mmCIF file with all atom_site columns, C-alpha atoms in Angstrom:
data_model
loop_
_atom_site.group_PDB
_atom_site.id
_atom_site.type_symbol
_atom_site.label_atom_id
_atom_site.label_alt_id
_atom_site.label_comp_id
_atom_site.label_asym_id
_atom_site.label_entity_id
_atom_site.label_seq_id
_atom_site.pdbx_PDB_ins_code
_atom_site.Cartn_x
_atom_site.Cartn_y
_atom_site.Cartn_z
_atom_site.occupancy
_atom_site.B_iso_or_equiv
_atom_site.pdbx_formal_charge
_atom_site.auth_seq_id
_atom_site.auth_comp_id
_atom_site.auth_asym_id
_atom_site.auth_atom_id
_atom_site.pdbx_PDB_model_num
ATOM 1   C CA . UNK W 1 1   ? 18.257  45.232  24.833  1.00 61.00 ? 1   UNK W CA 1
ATOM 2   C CA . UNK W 1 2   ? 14.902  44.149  23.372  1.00 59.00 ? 2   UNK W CA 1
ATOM 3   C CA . UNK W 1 3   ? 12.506  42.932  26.440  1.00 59.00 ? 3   UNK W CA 1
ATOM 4   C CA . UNK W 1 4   ? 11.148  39.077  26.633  1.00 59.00 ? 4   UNK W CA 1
ATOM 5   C CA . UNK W 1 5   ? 8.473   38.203  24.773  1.00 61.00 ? 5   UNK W CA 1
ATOM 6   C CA . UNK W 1 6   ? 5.723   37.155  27.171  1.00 61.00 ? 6   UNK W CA 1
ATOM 7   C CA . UNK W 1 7   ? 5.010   33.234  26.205  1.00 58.00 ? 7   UNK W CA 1
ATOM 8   C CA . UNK W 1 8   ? 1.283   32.791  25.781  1.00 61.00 ? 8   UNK W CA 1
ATOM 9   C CA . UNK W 1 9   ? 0.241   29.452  26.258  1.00 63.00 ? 9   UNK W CA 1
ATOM 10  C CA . UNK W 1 10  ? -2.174  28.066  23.553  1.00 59.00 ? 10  UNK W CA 1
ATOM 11  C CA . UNK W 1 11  ? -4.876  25.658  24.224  1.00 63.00 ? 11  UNK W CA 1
ATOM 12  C CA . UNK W 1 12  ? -4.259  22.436  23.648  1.00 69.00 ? 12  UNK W CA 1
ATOM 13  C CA . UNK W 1 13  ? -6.104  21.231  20.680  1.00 71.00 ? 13  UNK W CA 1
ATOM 14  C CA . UNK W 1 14  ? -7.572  17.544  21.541  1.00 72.00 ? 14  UNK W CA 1
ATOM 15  C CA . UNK W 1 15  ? -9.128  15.353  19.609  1.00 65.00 ? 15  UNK W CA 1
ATOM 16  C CA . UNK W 1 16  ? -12.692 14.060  21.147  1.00 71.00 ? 16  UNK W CA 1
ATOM 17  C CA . UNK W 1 17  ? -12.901 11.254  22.861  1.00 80.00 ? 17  UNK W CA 1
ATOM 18  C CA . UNK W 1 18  ? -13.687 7.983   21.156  1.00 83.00 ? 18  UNK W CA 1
ATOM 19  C CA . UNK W 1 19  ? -16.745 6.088   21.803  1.00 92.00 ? 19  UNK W CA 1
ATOM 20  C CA . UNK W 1 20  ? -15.737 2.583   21.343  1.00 94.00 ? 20  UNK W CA 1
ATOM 21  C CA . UNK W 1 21  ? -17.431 0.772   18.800  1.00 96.00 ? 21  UNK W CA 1
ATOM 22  C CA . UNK W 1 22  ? -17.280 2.722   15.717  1.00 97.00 ? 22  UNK W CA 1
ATOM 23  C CA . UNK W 1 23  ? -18.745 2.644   12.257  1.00 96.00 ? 23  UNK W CA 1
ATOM 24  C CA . UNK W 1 24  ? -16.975 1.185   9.017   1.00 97.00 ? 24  UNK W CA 1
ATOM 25  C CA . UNK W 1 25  ? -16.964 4.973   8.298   1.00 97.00 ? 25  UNK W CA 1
ATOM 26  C CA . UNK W 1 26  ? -15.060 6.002   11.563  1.00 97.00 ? 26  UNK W CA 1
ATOM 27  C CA . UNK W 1 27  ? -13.171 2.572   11.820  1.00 97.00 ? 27  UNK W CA 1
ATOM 28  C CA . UNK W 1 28  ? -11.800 3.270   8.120   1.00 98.00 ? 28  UNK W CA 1
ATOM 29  C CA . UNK W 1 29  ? -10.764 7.095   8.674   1.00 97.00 ? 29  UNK W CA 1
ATOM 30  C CA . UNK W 1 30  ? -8.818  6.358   11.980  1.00 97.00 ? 30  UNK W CA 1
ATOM 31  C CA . UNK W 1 31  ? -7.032  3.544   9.726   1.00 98.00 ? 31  UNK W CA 1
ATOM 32  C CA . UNK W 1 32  ? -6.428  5.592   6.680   1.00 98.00 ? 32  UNK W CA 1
ATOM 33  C CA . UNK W 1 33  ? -8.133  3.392   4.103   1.00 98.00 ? 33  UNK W CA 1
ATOM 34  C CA . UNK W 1 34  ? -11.738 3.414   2.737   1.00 98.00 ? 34  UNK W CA 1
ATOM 35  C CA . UNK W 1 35  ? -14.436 2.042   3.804   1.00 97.00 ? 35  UNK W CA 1
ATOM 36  C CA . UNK W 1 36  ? -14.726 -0.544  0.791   1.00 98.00 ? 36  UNK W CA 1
ATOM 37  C CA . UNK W 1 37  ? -11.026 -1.303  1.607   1.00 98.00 ? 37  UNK W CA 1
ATOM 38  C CA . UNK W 1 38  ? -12.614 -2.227  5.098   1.00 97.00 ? 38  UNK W CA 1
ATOM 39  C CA . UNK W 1 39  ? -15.323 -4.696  3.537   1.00 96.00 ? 39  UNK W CA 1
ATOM 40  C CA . UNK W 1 40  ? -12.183 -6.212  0.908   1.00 97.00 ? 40  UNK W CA 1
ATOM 41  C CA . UNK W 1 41  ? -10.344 -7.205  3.988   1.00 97.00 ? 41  UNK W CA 1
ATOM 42  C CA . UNK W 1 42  ? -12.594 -9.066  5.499   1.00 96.00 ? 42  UNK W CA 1
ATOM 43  C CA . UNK W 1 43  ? -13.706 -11.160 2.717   1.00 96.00 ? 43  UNK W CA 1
ATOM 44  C CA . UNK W 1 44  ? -10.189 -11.796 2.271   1.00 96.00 ? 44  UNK W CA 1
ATOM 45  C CA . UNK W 1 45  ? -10.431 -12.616 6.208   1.00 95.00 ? 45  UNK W CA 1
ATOM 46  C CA . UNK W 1 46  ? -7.389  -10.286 6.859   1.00 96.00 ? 46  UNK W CA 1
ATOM 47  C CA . UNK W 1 47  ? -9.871  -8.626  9.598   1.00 95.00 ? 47  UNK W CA 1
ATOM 48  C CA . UNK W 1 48  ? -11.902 -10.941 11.002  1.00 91.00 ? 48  UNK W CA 1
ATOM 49  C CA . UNK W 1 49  ? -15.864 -10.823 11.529  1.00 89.00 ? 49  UNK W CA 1
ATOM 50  C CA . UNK W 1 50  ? -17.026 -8.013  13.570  1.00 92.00 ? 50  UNK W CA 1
ATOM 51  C CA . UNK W 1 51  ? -19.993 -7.255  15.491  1.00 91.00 ? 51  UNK W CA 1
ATOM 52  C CA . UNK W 1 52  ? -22.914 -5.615  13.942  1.00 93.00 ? 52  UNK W CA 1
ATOM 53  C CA . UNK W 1 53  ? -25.518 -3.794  15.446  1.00 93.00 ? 53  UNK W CA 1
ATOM 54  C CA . UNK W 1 54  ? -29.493 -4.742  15.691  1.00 94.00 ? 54  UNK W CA 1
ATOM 55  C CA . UNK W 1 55  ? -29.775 -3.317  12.370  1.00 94.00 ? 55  UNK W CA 1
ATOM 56  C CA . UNK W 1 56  ? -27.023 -5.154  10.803  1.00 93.00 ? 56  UNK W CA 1
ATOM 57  C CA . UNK W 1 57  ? -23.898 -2.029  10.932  1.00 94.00 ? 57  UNK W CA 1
ATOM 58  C CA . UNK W 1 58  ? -20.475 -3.172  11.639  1.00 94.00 ? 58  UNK W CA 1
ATOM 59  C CA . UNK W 1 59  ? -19.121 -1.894  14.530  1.00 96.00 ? 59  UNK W CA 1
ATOM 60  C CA . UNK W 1 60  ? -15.003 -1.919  14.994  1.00 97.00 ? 60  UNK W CA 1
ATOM 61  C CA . UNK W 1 61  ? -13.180 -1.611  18.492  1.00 97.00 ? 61  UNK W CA 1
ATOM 62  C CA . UNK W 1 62  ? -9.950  -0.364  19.164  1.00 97.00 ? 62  UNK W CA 1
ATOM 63  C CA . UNK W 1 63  ? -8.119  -3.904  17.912  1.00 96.00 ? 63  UNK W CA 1
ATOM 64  C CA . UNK W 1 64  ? -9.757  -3.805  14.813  1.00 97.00 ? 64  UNK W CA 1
ATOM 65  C CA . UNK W 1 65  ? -8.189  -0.698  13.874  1.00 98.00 ? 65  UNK W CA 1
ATOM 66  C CA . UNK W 1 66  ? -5.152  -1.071  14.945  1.00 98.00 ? 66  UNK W CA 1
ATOM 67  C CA . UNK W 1 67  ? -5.319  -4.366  12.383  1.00 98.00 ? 67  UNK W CA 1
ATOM 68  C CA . UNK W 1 68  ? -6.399  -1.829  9.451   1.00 98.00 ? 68  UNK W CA 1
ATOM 69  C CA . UNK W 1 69  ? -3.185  -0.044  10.765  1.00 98.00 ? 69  UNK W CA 1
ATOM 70  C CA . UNK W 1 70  ? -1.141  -2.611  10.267  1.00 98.00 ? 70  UNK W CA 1
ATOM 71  C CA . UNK W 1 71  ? -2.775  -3.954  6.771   1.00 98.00 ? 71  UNK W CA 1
ATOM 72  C CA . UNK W 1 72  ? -2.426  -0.248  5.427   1.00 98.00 ? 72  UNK W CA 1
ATOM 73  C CA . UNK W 1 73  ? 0.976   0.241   6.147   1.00 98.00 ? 73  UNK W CA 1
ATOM 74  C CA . UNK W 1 74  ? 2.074   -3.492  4.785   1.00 98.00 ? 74  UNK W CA 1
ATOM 75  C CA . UNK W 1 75  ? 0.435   -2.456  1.820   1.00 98.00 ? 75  UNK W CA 1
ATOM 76  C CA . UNK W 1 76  ? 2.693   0.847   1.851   1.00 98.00 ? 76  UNK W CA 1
ATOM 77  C CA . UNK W 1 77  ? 5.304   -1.070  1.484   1.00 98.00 ? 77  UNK W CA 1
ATOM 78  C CA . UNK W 1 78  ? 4.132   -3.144  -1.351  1.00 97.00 ? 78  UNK W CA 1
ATOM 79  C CA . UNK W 1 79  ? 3.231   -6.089  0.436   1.00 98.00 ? 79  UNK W CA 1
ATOM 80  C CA . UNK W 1 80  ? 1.102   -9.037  -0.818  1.00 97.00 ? 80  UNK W CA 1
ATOM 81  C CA . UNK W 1 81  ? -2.185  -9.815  0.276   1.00 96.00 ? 81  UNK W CA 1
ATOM 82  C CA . UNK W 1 82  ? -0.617  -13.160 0.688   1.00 97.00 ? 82  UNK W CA 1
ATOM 83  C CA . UNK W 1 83  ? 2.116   -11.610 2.608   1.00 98.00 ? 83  UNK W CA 1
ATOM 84  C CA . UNK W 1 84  ? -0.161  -9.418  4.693   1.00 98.00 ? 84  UNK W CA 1
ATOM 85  C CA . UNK W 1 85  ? -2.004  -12.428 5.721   1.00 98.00 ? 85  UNK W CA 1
ATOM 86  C CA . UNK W 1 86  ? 1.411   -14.680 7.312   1.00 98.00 ? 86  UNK W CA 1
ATOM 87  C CA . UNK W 1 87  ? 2.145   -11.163 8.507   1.00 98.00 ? 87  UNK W CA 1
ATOM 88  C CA . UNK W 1 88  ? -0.757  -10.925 10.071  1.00 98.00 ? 88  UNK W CA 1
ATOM 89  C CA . UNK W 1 89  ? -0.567  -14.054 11.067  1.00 97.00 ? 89  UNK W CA 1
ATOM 90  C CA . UNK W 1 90  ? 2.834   -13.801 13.140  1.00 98.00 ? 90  UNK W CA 1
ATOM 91  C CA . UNK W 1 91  ? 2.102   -9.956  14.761  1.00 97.00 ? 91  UNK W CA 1
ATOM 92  C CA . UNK W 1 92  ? -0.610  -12.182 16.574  1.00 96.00 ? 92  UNK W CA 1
ATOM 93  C CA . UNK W 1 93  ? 1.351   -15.166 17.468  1.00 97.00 ? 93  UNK W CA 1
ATOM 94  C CA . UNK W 1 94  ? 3.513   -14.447 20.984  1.00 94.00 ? 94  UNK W CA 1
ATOM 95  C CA . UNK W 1 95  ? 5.504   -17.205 20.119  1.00 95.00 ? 95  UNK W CA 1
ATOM 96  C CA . UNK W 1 96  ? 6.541   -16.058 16.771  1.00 95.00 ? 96  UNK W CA 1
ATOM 97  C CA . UNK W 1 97  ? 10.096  -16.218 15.777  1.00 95.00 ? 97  UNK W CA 1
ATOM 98  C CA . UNK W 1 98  ? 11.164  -12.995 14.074  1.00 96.00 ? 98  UNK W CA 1
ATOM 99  C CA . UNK W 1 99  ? 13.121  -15.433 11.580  1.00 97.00 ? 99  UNK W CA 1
ATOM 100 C CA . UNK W 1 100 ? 10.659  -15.349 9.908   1.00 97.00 ? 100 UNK W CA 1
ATOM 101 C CA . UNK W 1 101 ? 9.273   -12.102 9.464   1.00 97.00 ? 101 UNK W CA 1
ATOM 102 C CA . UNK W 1 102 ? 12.944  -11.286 7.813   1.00 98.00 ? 102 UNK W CA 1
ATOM 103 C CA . UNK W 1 103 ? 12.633  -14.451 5.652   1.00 98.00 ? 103 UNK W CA 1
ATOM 104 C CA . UNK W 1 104 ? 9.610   -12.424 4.566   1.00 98.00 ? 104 UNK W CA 1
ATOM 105 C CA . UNK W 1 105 ? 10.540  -9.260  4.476   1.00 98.00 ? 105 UNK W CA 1
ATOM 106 C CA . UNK W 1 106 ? 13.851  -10.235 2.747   1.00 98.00 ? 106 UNK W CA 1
ATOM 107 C CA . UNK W 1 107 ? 12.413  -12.446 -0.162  1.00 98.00 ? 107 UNK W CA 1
ATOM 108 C CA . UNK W 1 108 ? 10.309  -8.772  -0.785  1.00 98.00 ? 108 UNK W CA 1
ATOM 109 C CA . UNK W 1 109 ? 13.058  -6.636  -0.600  1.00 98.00 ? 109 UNK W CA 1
ATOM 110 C CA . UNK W 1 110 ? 14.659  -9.143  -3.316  1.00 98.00 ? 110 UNK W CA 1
ATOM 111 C CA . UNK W 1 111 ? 11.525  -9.194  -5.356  1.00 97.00 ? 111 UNK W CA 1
ATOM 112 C CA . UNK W 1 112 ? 11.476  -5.090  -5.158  1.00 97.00 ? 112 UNK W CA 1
ATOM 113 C CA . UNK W 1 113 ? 15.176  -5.007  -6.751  1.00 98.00 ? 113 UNK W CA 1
ATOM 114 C CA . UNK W 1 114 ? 13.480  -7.244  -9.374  1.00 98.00 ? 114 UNK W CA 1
ATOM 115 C CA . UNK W 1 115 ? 10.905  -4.916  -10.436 1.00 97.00 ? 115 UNK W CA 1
ATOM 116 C CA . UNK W 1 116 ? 12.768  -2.149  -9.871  1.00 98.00 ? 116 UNK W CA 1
ATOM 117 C CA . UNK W 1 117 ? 15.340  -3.341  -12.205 1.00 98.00 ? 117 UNK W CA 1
ATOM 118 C CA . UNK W 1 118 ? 12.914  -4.311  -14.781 1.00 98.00 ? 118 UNK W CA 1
ATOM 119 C CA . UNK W 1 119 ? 11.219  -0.699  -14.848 1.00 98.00 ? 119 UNK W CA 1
ATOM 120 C CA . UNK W 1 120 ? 14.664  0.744   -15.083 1.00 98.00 ? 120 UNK W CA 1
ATOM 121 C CA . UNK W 1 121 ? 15.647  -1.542  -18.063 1.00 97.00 ? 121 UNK W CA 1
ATOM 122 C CA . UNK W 1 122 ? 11.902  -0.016  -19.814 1.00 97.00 ? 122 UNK W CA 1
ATOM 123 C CA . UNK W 1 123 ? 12.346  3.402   -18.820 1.00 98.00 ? 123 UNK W CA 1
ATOM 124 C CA . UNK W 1 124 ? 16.616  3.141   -20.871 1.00 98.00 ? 124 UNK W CA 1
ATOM 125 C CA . UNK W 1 125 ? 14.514  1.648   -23.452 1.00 96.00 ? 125 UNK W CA 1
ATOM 126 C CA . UNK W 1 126 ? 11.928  4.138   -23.752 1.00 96.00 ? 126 UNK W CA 1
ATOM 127 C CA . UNK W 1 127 ? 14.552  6.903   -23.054 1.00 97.00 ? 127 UNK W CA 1
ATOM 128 C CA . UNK W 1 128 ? 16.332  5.466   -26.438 1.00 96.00 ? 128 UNK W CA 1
ATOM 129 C CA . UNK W 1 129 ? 13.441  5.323   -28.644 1.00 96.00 ? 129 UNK W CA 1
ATOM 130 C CA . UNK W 1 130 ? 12.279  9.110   -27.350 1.00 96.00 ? 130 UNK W CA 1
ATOM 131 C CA . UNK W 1 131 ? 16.079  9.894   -28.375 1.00 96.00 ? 131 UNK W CA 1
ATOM 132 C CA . UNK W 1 132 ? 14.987  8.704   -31.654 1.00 94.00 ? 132 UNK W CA 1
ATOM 133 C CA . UNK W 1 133 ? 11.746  10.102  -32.430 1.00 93.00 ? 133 UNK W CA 1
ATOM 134 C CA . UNK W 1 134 ? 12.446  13.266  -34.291 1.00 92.00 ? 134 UNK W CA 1
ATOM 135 C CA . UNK W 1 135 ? 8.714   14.322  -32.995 1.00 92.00 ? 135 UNK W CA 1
ATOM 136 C CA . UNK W 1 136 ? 8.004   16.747  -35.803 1.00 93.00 ? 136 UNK W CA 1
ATOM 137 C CA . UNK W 1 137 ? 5.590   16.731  -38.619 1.00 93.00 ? 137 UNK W CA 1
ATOM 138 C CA . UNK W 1 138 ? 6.995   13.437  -39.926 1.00 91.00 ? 138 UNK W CA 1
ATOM 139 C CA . UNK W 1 139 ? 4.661   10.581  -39.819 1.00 93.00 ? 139 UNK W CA 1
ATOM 140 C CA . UNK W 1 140 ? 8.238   8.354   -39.202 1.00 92.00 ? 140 UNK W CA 1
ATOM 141 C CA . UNK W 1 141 ? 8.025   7.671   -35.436 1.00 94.00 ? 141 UNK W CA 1
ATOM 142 C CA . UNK W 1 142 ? 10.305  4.533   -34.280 1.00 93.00 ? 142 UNK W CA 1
ATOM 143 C CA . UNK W 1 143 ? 8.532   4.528   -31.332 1.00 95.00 ? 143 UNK W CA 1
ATOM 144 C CA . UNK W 1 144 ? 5.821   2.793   -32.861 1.00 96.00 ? 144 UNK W CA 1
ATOM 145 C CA . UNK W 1 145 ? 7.682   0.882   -34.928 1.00 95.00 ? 145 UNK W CA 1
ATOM 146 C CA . UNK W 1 146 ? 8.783   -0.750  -31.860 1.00 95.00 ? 146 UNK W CA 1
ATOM 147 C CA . UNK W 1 147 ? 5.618   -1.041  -30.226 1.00 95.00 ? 147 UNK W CA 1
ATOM 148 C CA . UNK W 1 148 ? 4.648   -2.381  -33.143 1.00 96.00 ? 148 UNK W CA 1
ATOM 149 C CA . UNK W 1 149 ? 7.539   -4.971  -34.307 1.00 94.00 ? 149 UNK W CA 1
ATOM 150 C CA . UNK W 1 150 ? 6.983   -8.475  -32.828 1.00 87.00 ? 150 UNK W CA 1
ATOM 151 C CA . UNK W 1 151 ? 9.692   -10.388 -31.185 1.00 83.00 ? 151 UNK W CA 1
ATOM 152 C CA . UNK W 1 152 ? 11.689  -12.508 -32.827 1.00 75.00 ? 152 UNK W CA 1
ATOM 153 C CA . UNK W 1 153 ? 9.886   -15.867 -31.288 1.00 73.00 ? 153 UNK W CA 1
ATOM 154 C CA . UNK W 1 154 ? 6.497   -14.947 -32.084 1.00 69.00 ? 154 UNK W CA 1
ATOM 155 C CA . UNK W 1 155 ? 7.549   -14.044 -36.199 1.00 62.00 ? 155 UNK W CA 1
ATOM 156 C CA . UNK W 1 156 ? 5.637   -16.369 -39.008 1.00 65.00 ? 156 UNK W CA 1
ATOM 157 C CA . UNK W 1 157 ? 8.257   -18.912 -40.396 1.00 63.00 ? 157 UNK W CA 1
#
């Protein structure tokens, strides 16, 4: 019978503390965006003002990157600035009713079928005309002759 294999413990790996404020820099790592991601939300007013050093720096505390948080993963899910900002606007309010965060959320989840729908529809269409396209030496390519061809509304009478 094969002996136990002594468990070695390995150090812990910890991040380093955080000195609360950080930079735009800092703020925007710990959030997963970019820095000029940072600045676009703000002057949307998705993130409000911040402090700023003697100098002029921003500096972000804990609450403001938990906001980029939030914005980032809205925007993961294909959210609307728009959206983001009643969003926003509700995760903040106590009183909220979550009615309407699904009212939200649902309208998008309708709107997502839509689009996904519509790229589906292009990509049977595309799939046709690339079923088409001999794709040899010919210069005969209905591809774009489709591209090309103009709708039947928009023809000169």
């Amino acid at each position: 019978m094969p002996s136990p294999k002594k468990a070695t413990k390995s150090p812990l790996k910890t991040a380093p503390p955080v000195h609360w404020p950080v930079s735009i820099g800092d703020a925007a790592q710990r959030a997963g965006v970019s820095a000029r991601m940072v600045r676009h939300y703000e002057s949307l007013g998705l993130l409000p003002a911040v402090a700023r050093t003697d100098s002029g720096y921003r500096q972000y505390g804990p609450a403001d990157v938990h906001t980029l948080r939030f914005i980032r993963r809205s925007r993961d899910l294909g959210f609307s600035m728009e959206e983001i900002a009643t969003l926003l606007g509700l995760w903040q309010d106590q009183g909220r009713a979550s009615s309407q965060v699904k009212r939200i959320a649902q309208r998008h989840i309708t709107e997502l079928g839509e689009r996904i729908a519509a790229m589906q529809a292009m990509q049977r269409t595309l799939q046709t005309l690339v079923h088409c396209c001999h794709g040899d030496d010919r210069p005969d390519c209905p591809i774009l002759d489709d591209l090309a061809a103009q709708p039947a509304d928009t023809r000169p009478q």
